[in-house]
XYZ file of C-alpha atoms in Angstrom:
687
model
C -15.819 -24.209 16.270
C -19.534 -24.930 16.007
C -21.341 -22.544 13.702
C -23.996 -20.193 14.962
C -27.355 -21.152 13.528
C -29.750 -18.456 14.679
C -31.824 -16.365 12.255
C -29.637 -14.266 9.987
C -26.457 -15.915 11.204
C -24.327 -18.167 9.071
C -21.303 -19.055 11.197
C -18.899 -17.447 13.567
C -16.510 -15.239 11.520
C -12.749 -15.361 11.835
C -11.023 -12.533 13.721
C -10.007 -9.792 11.302
C -6.891 -8.631 13.168
C -5.585 -12.172 13.546
C -6.278 -12.673 9.842
C -4.028 -9.679 9.123
C -1.257 -11.227 11.236
C -1.777 -14.520 9.408
C -1.208 -12.714 6.108
C 2.087 -11.379 7.418
C 3.095 -14.910 8.375
C 2.576 -15.868 4.753
C 4.767 -12.954 3.671
C 7.414 -13.978 6.198
C 7.339 -17.494 4.772
C 8.729 -16.037 1.536
C 11.875 -15.097 3.468
C 12.359 -18.775 4.395
C 12.264 -20.045 0.839
C 15.663 -21.119 -0.502
C 14.477 -20.490 -4.079
C 13.967 -16.780 -3.324
C 17.140 -14.673 -3.864
C 18.828 -13.688 -0.614
C 18.357 -9.924 -0.804
C 14.701 -10.472 -1.679
C 14.370 -12.701 1.382
C 15.652 -9.799 3.454
C 13.208 -7.496 1.671
C 10.290 -9.731 2.679
C 11.433 -9.384 6.297
C 11.400 -5.591 5.949
C 7.963 -5.744 4.303
C 6.605 -7.629 7.302
C 8.062 -4.961 9.596
C 6.456 -2.206 7.549
C 3.127 -4.040 7.530
C 3.291 -4.562 11.291
C 4.040 -0.895 11.857
C 0.829 -0.011 10.028
C -1.020 -2.780 11.858
C -0.103 -1.260 15.220
C -0.584 2.336 14.062
C -4.079 1.721 12.713
C -5.675 -1.681 13.269
C -4.315 -2.446 16.725
C -4.920 1.129 17.875
C -8.560 0.870 16.748
C -8.831 -2.554 18.380
C -7.574 -1.152 21.697
C -10.078 1.680 21.502
C -12.930 -0.710 20.747
C -11.841 -3.052 23.537
C -11.794 -0.175 25.998
C -15.324 0.746 24.973
C -16.602 -2.831 25.316
C -14.883 -3.518 28.617
C -13.324 -6.597 30.181
C -15.317 -9.002 28.000
C -12.851 -8.313 25.199
C -9.732 -8.868 27.321
C -9.346 -12.489 26.215
C -9.417 -11.518 22.528
C -6.949 -8.708 23.167
C -4.564 -11.017 25.009
C -4.762 -13.580 22.216
C -4.063 -10.928 19.601
C -1.125 -9.572 21.593
C 0.329 -13.068 22.030
C -0.045 -13.701 18.289
C 1.767 -10.454 17.472
C 4.586 -11.241 19.921
C 5.026 -14.698 18.440
C 5.138 -13.381 14.871
C 7.763 -10.752 15.710
C 9.859 -13.342 17.548
C 9.695 -15.604 14.457
C 10.754 -12.695 12.297
C 13.915 -11.978 14.313
C 14.852 -15.666 14.547
C 14.658 -15.883 10.762
C 16.624 -12.638 10.400
C 19.410 -13.679 12.795
C 19.690 -17.398 12.172
C 19.069 -17.751 8.447
C 19.108 -14.619 6.326
C 21.997 -12.668 7.827
C 24.343 -15.703 8.085
C 23.522 -16.545 4.455
C 24.347 -12.975 3.404
C 27.592 -13.130 5.391
C 28.512 -16.284 3.484
C 28.126 -14.185 0.321
C 30.491 -11.530 1.708
C 27.741 -9.100 2.734
C 28.243 -8.406 6.429
C 26.770 -6.063 9.035
C 29.500 -5.566 11.614
C 28.907 -4.683 15.261
C 31.558 -2.943 17.332
C 33.126 -6.179 18.586
C 33.458 -7.512 15.037
C 35.051 -4.392 13.553
C 38.826 -4.332 13.081
C 41.002 -1.375 14.108
C 40.740 0.365 10.724
C 36.968 -0.010 10.704
C 36.673 1.275 14.269
C 38.760 4.319 13.390
C 36.599 5.017 10.341
C 33.406 4.650 12.398
C 34.794 6.942 15.103
C 35.514 9.656 12.529
C 32.074 9.181 10.970
C 30.435 9.532 14.378
C 32.452 12.614 15.260
C 31.836 14.407 11.953
C 28.437 13.203 10.753
C 26.467 12.014 13.769
C 27.518 13.628 17.025
C 26.787 17.247 15.916
C 23.136 16.248 15.369
C 22.594 14.504 18.718
C 21.298 16.343 21.774
C 21.202 14.061 24.823
C 18.620 15.108 27.401
C 19.334 14.387 31.067
C 16.082 13.982 32.963
C 15.250 16.031 36.039
C 12.298 18.222 37.084
C 13.441 20.941 34.676
C 14.101 18.447 31.881
C 11.045 16.186 31.650
C 10.868 13.138 29.436
C 11.054 14.481 25.864
C 8.322 14.073 23.279
C 9.337 11.039 21.231
C 8.040 10.830 17.669
C 6.286 7.798 16.220
C 8.690 5.066 15.000
C 11.796 7.170 15.659
C 15.068 5.649 16.894
C 16.044 6.610 20.448
C 18.377 5.533 23.234
C 17.740 5.429 26.950
C 20.893 5.589 29.075
C 21.507 5.092 32.787
C 24.499 7.110 33.957
C 26.751 6.803 36.971
C 28.381 9.665 38.868
C 27.132 13.228 39.129
C 26.223 15.759 36.455
C 27.967 19.083 35.861
C 25.924 20.626 38.676
C 26.787 17.983 41.239
C 23.456 16.141 41.066
C 22.768 12.432 40.675
C 20.552 12.621 37.591
C 20.860 9.082 36.274
C 18.580 8.776 33.207
C 19.178 10.412 29.818
C 17.406 10.134 26.490
C 19.114 10.448 23.104
C 16.784 11.091 20.154
C 18.245 10.148 16.775
C 17.279 12.488 13.898
C 15.528 10.884 10.925
C 17.903 12.652 8.511
C 20.746 10.309 9.481
C 21.120 7.130 7.378
C 20.316 3.983 9.335
C 22.694 1.779 7.320
C 26.205 3.000 6.429
C 28.436 1.205 3.954
C 32.069 0.944 4.982
C 34.720 1.949 2.423
C 36.200 -0.979 0.531
C 39.639 0.113 1.779
C 38.821 -0.962 5.351
C 37.072 -4.217 4.366
C 38.397 -7.640 3.489
C 38.835 -7.967 -0.303
C 35.583 -9.109 -1.874
C 33.596 -8.167 1.201
C 30.836 -5.560 1.379
C 30.802 -4.221 4.920
C 28.037 -2.248 6.609
C 27.389 -0.760 10.029
C 24.055 0.226 11.494
C 23.632 3.743 12.820
C 22.401 2.285 16.114
C 25.690 0.373 16.412
C 27.692 3.511 15.638
C 25.901 5.479 18.376
C 26.025 2.588 20.814
C 29.815 2.347 20.438
C 30.221 6.067 21.182
C 27.531 6.800 23.750
C 30.215 7.685 26.288
C 31.358 10.550 24.017
C 27.978 12.193 24.590
C 28.391 12.144 28.389
C 31.971 13.185 29.234
C 32.760 12.736 32.896
C 29.897 10.261 33.390
C 29.897 6.493 33.320
C 27.444 4.810 30.948
C 26.219 2.001 33.173
C 23.601 0.546 30.851
C 21.472 1.526 27.873
C 19.055 0.360 25.208
C 17.670 1.371 21.865
C 13.949 1.956 21.926
C 11.185 2.812 19.525
C 7.564 3.650 20.210
C 4.696 3.079 17.781
C 1.751 5.458 18.066
C -1.839 5.635 16.910
C -1.415 7.400 13.553
C -4.958 7.687 12.242
C -5.786 11.315 11.545
C -8.782 12.297 13.638
C -10.679 15.060 11.861
C -14.338 15.792 12.586
C -15.454 16.265 9.000
C -18.855 17.524 10.140
C -17.214 20.358 12.039
C -14.617 21.720 9.609
C -15.040 24.354 6.931
C -11.878 23.451 4.991
C -10.888 19.787 5.020
C -7.477 20.443 3.459
C -6.497 22.941 6.143
C -7.790 20.683 8.913
C -5.801 17.715 7.614
C -2.619 19.742 7.164
C -2.965 20.858 10.758
C -3.515 17.255 11.848
C -0.363 16.103 10.082
C 1.749 18.136 12.512
C 0.471 16.105 15.471
C 0.182 12.656 13.838
C 3.668 11.636 14.994
C 2.685 12.125 18.628
C -0.546 10.139 18.998
C -1.306 7.670 21.763
C 1.478 5.097 22.219
C 0.449 1.491 21.444
C 3.737 -0.447 21.234
C 7.222 -0.130 22.754
C 10.207 -1.912 21.208
C 13.506 -2.335 23.059
C 16.492 -4.593 22.494
C 16.444 -7.946 24.213
C 19.240 -6.932 26.616
C 17.404 -3.853 27.905
C 17.452 -3.901 31.727
C 14.096 -4.424 33.377
C 14.278 -1.111 35.217
C 14.734 0.841 31.954
C 11.932 -0.943 30.109
C 9.620 -0.455 33.107
C 10.520 3.236 33.186
C 9.696 3.592 29.475
C 6.408 1.728 29.835
C 5.460 4.118 32.612
C 6.390 7.179 30.530
C 4.260 6.008 27.603
C 1.405 4.754 29.839
C 1.629 1.267 28.334
C 0.915 -2.143 29.883
C 3.573 -4.839 30.043
C 1.995 -6.658 27.071
C 2.848 -3.666 24.866
C 6.591 -4.261 25.378
C 8.399 -6.060 22.551
C 11.950 -7.207 23.273
C 13.694 -7.822 19.960
C 16.960 -9.544 19.185
C 18.371 -6.978 16.788
C 17.635 -3.507 15.401
C 14.326 -2.087 16.617
C 13.418 -1.051 13.066
C 14.053 -3.722 10.473
C 12.300 -1.615 7.824
C 15.454 0.480 7.503
C 17.384 -2.583 6.299
C 16.003 -1.642 2.887
C 18.953 0.756 2.801
C 21.322 -2.222 2.958
C 19.487 -3.906 0.068
C 19.714 -0.734 -2.013
C 23.443 -0.230 -1.345
C 24.533 -3.817 -1.936
C 26.110 -4.611 -5.302
C 24.899 -8.159 -6.014
C 22.374 -8.465 -8.816
C 22.453 -12.256 -8.632
C 20.984 -12.014 -5.102
C 17.945 -10.130 -6.412
C 15.031 -11.163 -8.568
C 16.026 -10.978 -12.235
C 15.037 -7.650 -13.715
C 11.558 -7.852 -15.193
C 10.646 -5.245 -17.772
C 6.880 -4.984 -18.359
C 5.924 -5.502 -21.985
C 4.287 -2.881 -24.181
C 1.204 -4.519 -25.804
C 2.387 -3.960 -29.379
C -0.237 -6.099 -31.107
C -3.140 -4.427 -29.364
C -1.656 -0.944 -29.057
C 0.991 -0.297 -31.743
C 3.590 2.277 -30.785
C 3.250 5.561 -32.624
C -0.453 5.123 -33.261
C -2.925 7.509 -31.651
C -4.480 5.818 -28.634
C -7.724 7.681 -29.327
C -7.807 6.231 -32.831
C -7.160 2.743 -31.493
C -9.903 2.992 -28.852
C -12.466 3.932 -31.473
C -11.993 0.372 -32.784
C -12.449 -1.296 -29.418
C -11.431 -1.489 -25.769
C -7.879 -2.234 -24.600
C -7.149 -4.167 -21.416
C -3.763 -3.844 -19.684
C -2.573 -6.398 -17.138
C 0.033 -4.824 -14.857
C 2.864 -5.385 -14.041
C 3.165 -8.003 -16.772
C 2.198 -5.274 -19.233
C 3.586 -1.769 -19.020
C 1.798 1.109 -17.296
C 3.345 3.437 -19.868
C 0.307 3.255 -22.232
C -1.748 4.896 -19.463
C 0.817 7.677 -19.204
C 0.853 7.952 -22.988
C -2.962 8.169 -23.039
C -2.841 11.183 -20.726
C 0.173 12.685 -22.506
C -1.622 12.480 -25.840
C -4.657 14.163 -24.294
C -2.524 16.979 -22.879
C -0.872 17.749 -26.224
C -3.917 17.209 -28.456
C -5.512 20.600 -29.286
C -8.864 18.858 -29.808
C -8.977 17.624 -26.218
C -11.068 20.063 -24.230
C -11.325 18.517 -20.764
C -9.551 15.992 -18.546
C -10.941 14.588 -15.296
C -9.134 12.237 -12.950
C -9.343 10.764 -9.461
C -6.182 10.622 -7.360
C -5.787 8.320 -4.345
C -2.118 7.308 -4.099
C 0.223 8.763 -6.692
C 3.437 9.471 -4.741
C 5.499 12.586 -4.116
C 6.796 12.513 -7.686
C 4.343 11.751 -10.471
C 4.532 12.142 -14.226
C 0.725 11.914 -14.300
C 0.294 14.859 -11.956
C 2.883 16.834 -13.903
C 0.860 16.173 -17.058
C -2.359 17.370 -15.404
C -0.593 20.565 -14.368
C 0.658 21.002 -17.933
C -2.878 20.461 -19.259
C -4.219 23.233 -17.035
C -1.434 25.546 -18.171
C -2.424 24.848 -21.782
C -5.929 26.059 -21.062
C -7.745 22.730 -20.924
C -10.506 22.193 -18.402
C -8.893 20.033 -15.749
C -10.827 18.574 -12.839
C -9.053 16.427 -10.276
C -10.716 14.616 -7.390
C -7.919 14.382 -4.828
C -8.527 12.105 -1.862
C -6.936 13.954 1.025
C -7.550 11.129 3.490
C -5.522 8.428 1.704
C -3.750 7.093 4.787
C -0.049 8.067 4.973
C -0.334 9.849 1.602
C -2.232 12.853 2.953
C 0.686 15.271 2.791
C 1.661 14.335 -0.777
C -1.941 14.667 -1.931
C -2.390 18.030 -0.216
C 0.751 19.308 -1.928
C -0.482 18.091 -5.330
C -3.874 19.699 -4.742
C -2.257 23.046 -4.009
C -0.039 22.848 -7.087
C -3.012 21.990 -9.285
C -5.096 24.850 -7.914
C -2.208 27.249 -8.484
C -2.420 26.662 -12.267
C -6.188 26.902 -12.441
C -7.280 23.260 -12.224
C -10.587 22.527 -10.516
C -9.750 20.474 -7.432
C -12.383 18.800 -5.285
C -11.914 16.508 -2.332
C -14.722 14.047 -2.832
C -17.548 13.670 -0.329
C -17.402 14.430 3.383
C -17.387 11.156 5.293
C -16.470 9.051 2.240
C -13.056 8.343 0.758
C -12.848 8.536 -3.021
C -11.121 5.247 -3.798
C -12.404 4.629 -7.340
C -9.852 4.981 -10.144
C -11.130 6.964 -13.128
C -9.562 9.059 -15.885
C -11.836 10.723 -18.438
C -10.864 12.683 -21.568
C -13.366 14.724 -23.600
C -12.343 15.452 -27.196
C -13.938 17.461 -30.007
C -14.299 15.301 -33.098
C -15.998 17.187 -35.926
C -19.386 18.387 -34.784
C -19.538 16.151 -31.704
C -17.785 15.609 -28.399
C -16.419 12.145 -27.706
C -15.314 10.750 -24.350
C -12.473 8.308 -23.660
C -11.936 6.676 -20.290
C -9.447 4.683 -18.297
C -10.698 2.639 -15.350
C -8.421 0.703 -13.037
C -8.330 -1.687 -10.130
C -5.163 0.069 -8.873
C -3.662 3.483 -8.277
C -2.294 6.004 -10.760
C 1.242 5.342 -9.603
C 3.809 4.173 -12.205
C 6.166 2.906 -9.496
C 3.699 0.610 -7.742
C 2.328 -0.450 -11.140
C 5.626 -2.360 -11.513
C 5.115 -4.110 -8.165
C 1.335 -4.701 -7.877
C -0.907 -6.815 -10.081
C -3.763 -4.702 -11.448
C -5.997 -4.320 -14.474
C -6.268 -1.093 -16.458
C -9.131 -0.690 -18.898
C -9.030 1.839 -21.751
C -12.320 2.431 -23.532
C -14.242 4.731 -25.832
C -17.507 2.923 -25.076
C -19.938 5.821 -24.839
C -22.325 4.416 -22.204
C -19.423 3.483 -19.917
C -17.652 6.833 -20.477
C -20.938 8.677 -19.842
C -21.299 6.809 -16.548
C -17.767 7.834 -15.575
C -18.606 11.447 -16.406
C -21.685 11.223 -14.206
C -19.520 10.083 -11.288
C -17.273 13.119 -11.693
C -20.342 15.365 -11.943
C -21.748 13.986 -8.711
C -18.442 14.275 -6.846
C -18.162 17.929 -7.829
C -21.778 19.083 -7.612
C -23.079 16.753 -4.847
C -26.230 16.452 -6.972
C -28.359 13.318 -6.844
C -27.856 11.473 -10.121
C -29.671 8.671 -11.880
C -27.890 5.387 -11.254
C -25.275 4.743 -13.944
C -26.345 2.242 -16.591
C -23.209 0.100 -16.569
C -20.799 1.419 -13.929
C -21.562 0.131 -10.429
C -20.769 2.636 -7.716
C -20.415 2.433 -3.955
C -21.974 3.376 -1.641
C -25.061 3.310 -3.870
C -25.550 0.088 -5.857
C -22.352 -1.989 -5.749
C -23.114 -3.955 -2.576
C -26.703 -4.628 -3.635
C -25.702 -5.773 -7.118
C -23.163 -8.225 -5.696
C -25.820 -9.637 -3.365
C -28.284 -9.888 -6.250
C -25.802 -11.886 -8.317
C -25.098 -14.176 -5.363
C -28.841 -14.743 -5.047
C -29.051 -15.561 -8.773
C -26.255 -18.099 -8.353
C -28.028 -19.653 -5.348
C -31.300 -19.920 -7.299
C -29.477 -21.585 -10.202
C -27.856 -24.105 -7.864
C -31.185 -25.009 -6.311
C -32.616 -25.490 -9.831
C -29.756 -27.790 -10.808
C -28.219 -25.332 -13.284
C -24.497 -24.425 -13.383
C -23.739 -22.180 -10.413
C -20.275 -20.717 -9.919
C -18.629 -17.798 -8.104
C -14.971 -16.794 -8.240
C -13.838 -13.666 -6.389
C -10.300 -12.309 -6.361
C -9.771 -9.443 -3.926
C -7.469 -8.185 -1.201
C -9.793 -8.658 1.771
C -13.169 -10.225 2.561
C -14.724 -8.913 5.777
C -18.215 -7.601 4.936
C -20.867 -9.604 6.861
C -23.553 -9.195 4.189
C -21.364 -10.479 1.382
C -20.114 -13.324 3.567
C -23.722 -14.299 4.261
C -24.471 -14.148 0.530
C -21.550 -16.409 -0.285
C -22.528 -18.890 2.410
C -26.143 -18.957 1.211
C -25.019 -19.651 -2.352
C -22.720 -22.430 -1.121
C -25.497 -23.989 0.951
C -27.675 -23.977 -2.174
C -25.004 -26.012 -3.972
C -22.908 -23.416 -5.802
C -19.181 -23.979 -6.269
C -17.225 -21.014 -4.879
C -13.536 -20.148 -5.067
C -12.161 -17.100 -3.285
C -8.653 -15.773 -3.898
C -8.171 -13.371 -0.997
C -4.673 -12.003 -0.553
C -5.081 -10.602 2.970
C -7.713 -10.782 5.696
C -10.581 -13.192 5.133
C -13.223 -13.531 7.846
C -15.234 -16.223 6.071
C -14.603 -19.592 7.687
C -14.432 -22.270 4.952
C -15.058 -25.976 5.334
C -17.878 -25.873 7.905
C -20.160 -28.826 7.078
C -23.527 -27.718 5.795
C -22.412 -24.106 5.522
C -19.140 -23.501 3.715
C -17.932 -26.930 2.664
C -18.312 -25.876 -0.996
C -16.191 -22.741 -0.489
C -12.437 -22.799 -1.010
C -10.298 -19.842 0.096
C -6.731 -19.393 -1.089
C -4.166 -16.623 -0.789
C -1.328 -15.918 -3.210
C 1.891 -14.364 -1.907
C 4.625 -13.992 -4.506
C 7.054 -11.586 -6.075
C 4.291 -9.083 -6.888
C 1.622 -7.837 -4.506
C -1.699 -9.282 -5.640
C -4.014 -6.277 -5.978
C -6.432 -7.105 -8.812
C -10.129 -7.222 -7.928
C -12.101 -9.545 -10.210
C -15.613 -10.893 -9.570
C -17.123 -13.698 -11.668
C -20.654 -15.104 -11.468
C -22.351 -17.859 -13.479
C -25.971 -18.809 -12.925
C -26.882 -20.822 -16.014
C -25.824 -22.644 -19.166
C -24.741 -19.857 -21.506
C -22.969 -16.482 -21.593
C -26.267 -14.675 -21.004
C -26.117 -16.075 -17.471
C -22.564 -14.959 -16.764
C -21.130 -11.699 -15.437
C -17.563 -10.580 -14.831
C -16.647 -7.329 -13.097
C -13.407 -5.486 -12.467
C -13.416 -3.224 -9.441
C -11.508 -0.783 -7.267
C -13.326 -2.173 -4.209
C -12.508 -5.000 -1.863
C -15.344 -6.956 -0.248
C -15.189 -4.959 2.954
C -17.901 -2.860 4.594
C -15.740 0.254 4.383
C -15.428 -0.156 0.603
C -19.104 -0.838 0.109
C -20.531 1.861 2.378
C -17.844 4.393 3.340
C -15.993 4.902 0.074
C -16.636 6.056 -3.460
C -15.832 2.932 -5.453
C -16.472 1.732 -8.974
C -16.909 -1.640 -10.617
C -17.544 -2.208 -14.273
C -18.625 -5.189 -16.350
C -16.357 -6.622 -19.026
C -18.915 -7.118 -21.787
C -16.588 -7.943 -24.675
C -16.473 -11.760 -24.782
C -12.821 -11.948 -25.809
C -11.691 -9.557 -23.084
C -13.839 -11.339 -20.531
C -12.195 -14.634 -21.428
C -8.788 -12.995 -21.229
C -9.483 -11.804 -17.670
C -10.595 -15.306 -16.717
C -7.529 -16.884 -18.325
C -5.042 -14.443 -16.775
C -6.539 -13.280 -13.466
C -8.494 -16.294 -12.229
C -7.523 -19.646 -13.740
C -3.743 -19.430 -13.078
C -4.324 -18.509 -9.448
C -6.721 -21.379 -8.895
C -4.024 -23.764 -10.134
C -1.031 -22.210 -8.356
C 0.940 -24.777 -6.347
C 4.001 -22.644 -5.671
C 2.833 -19.456 -3.939
C -0.695 -20.399 -2.873
C -1.986 -21.001 0.645
C -5.283 -22.649 1.596
C -7.359 -21.324 4.491
C -8.464 -23.968 6.993
C -11.639 -23.852 9.022
C -9.721 -22.840 12.168
C -8.223 -19.753 10.481
C -4.769 -21.173 9.794
C -3.257 -21.389 6.314
C -1.464 -24.336 4.778
C 0.786 -24.050 1.723
C -0.613 -25.779 -1.341
C 1.479 -28.870 -1.989
C 2.439 -29.625 -5.586
C 1.891 -33.143 -6.825
C 4.442 -32.607 -9.602
C 6.477 -29.602 -10.622
C 5.264 -26.500 -8.754
C 3.203 -24.034 -10.788
C 3.447 -20.282 -10.125
C 0.716 -18.060 -11.562
C 2.944 -14.982 -11.508
C 5.880 -16.709 -13.151
C 3.597 -18.177 -15.816
C 2.246 -14.701 -16.584
C 5.766 -13.263 -16.773
C 6.646 -15.944 -19.304
C 3.439 -15.374 -21.246
C 4.109 -11.663 -21.694
C 7.845 -12.126 -22.163
C 8.921 -8.910 -20.437
């Protein structure tokens, strides 16, 4: 596509929503790889389904709303996006049916439909249905007194067309069966009814399908289909018109499952008349219908993975290493930090030192105050339990709980209420801004002075995801940096205007401007013939200003490498604009989550800067969130970040994809033996 060349324009950006779908294609490609263990290949398929659910619930719903506001001019884009989504889902089911499930069956792991079950299995399923399923099902026959029921977001349902007359002599032909979420979606058959050496499973949808007639005695089940509707699930709360954000969000949670429908899934064999009826009920166009060749919710196949006994079909267990040389076990972490900063690279290194840091603070009588931000921590959290214990012990505990962390709102509200119940000071950040920065600050009395210790992170305070996501944690007793962190907490609580921090960069105040300033420095260096280099590793790149800054630096002659896991709207390879910019994406065993930004604009270390950050290069992160970035000033630690978080990923030939100018990604082809950054780091840390 020819670039736009008007004032202030660099080139036509790539479509963000299609970039998100492209990322999911890269995830799906993992399920095709023969070197990935079979159960992990199935897990990648479920991950794509989960990602697509969120895409429709949030991104696609917003896109529809924006398209409606713009009018028919956006119809072409909407049709292209819909076609792309349909194609991706079709690819997913082909891979599921034709490769992964047959391969699992060859390993003795089988999902049996009614026709494939033997007499003993059918008898067992019939008893299971009668005792465990049927008492929880309430079929609803539709008539003027029984309107179409309210169907929850992403719930499993059946639509049934019945023959004959009902108990009152009427010809009501359509019934709806809603399936409660409490029922397991995957049921393992007892070994006694399976072939020796076989692990047999049945899907709940298959169990109900085989016994639909039992729900309608005296009627003929003429035809039927599973169906599932996806709804707009963004919580709409007018923050300028509420007096208590927590109460408003809790109220909104009760209606989230019944937002505007955006997608309807049915099985491929669903009769046209039933799918048309459902589309009409949900006020959806034909393009919103997705006919799938299999279960309408592949996410629930995670239950099969969890129940299967076959370790050899999973990734080998990886146990993150405790950094013994840098943080000896049994030694006070406070004492160690007084000698210098400690950097933790998760999941290759354990998250447990972070937990131990907080645990030591809770039990240390000299610790007076603990402050922490919470974005995603989960329904069970040792860190939150420790904060509650600290408050019970009489320490000053302040927690900034982000109530609007999408799909974690309820868990965070519950934690906020538990913390308040024991006397902790809980604040909810700033109206209109999400608090996304990750900060933990401990204030300790040491002799006649107070000393502060901090932990800053690119990822969440969640020990479970810390085993699955790559992130950097940074423990420090550096007083200027800790003082800056304290100032952030002070501002979030008091809403008072503060002097800009000396070292910590915060959004929405200075982070975006500082990144642009560094890009300008790099561009000036390139024009002067000095070394000029930018390397950015982040999860998404969509901010127009930062894209313009990168393009300007590239046009000036700077060499730029971007490692962007997900959506990237910058179009590389456009002659005269972005031909010096390379964009790659890494999709491997772990979810790449680390945000690292490196600039060089001269010959020596005085003209170099490296930042770690909680923020992606997106407008929402730069202007609508509380974010933090901090410089790594210690030369040894800075080199370590470069050696572990940047260099391996720029040389990956196993799990890397290169973005083309047209928006498509090509896998990086290895000239020799393939090199995996993640596997190299696992070997380096020896977990």
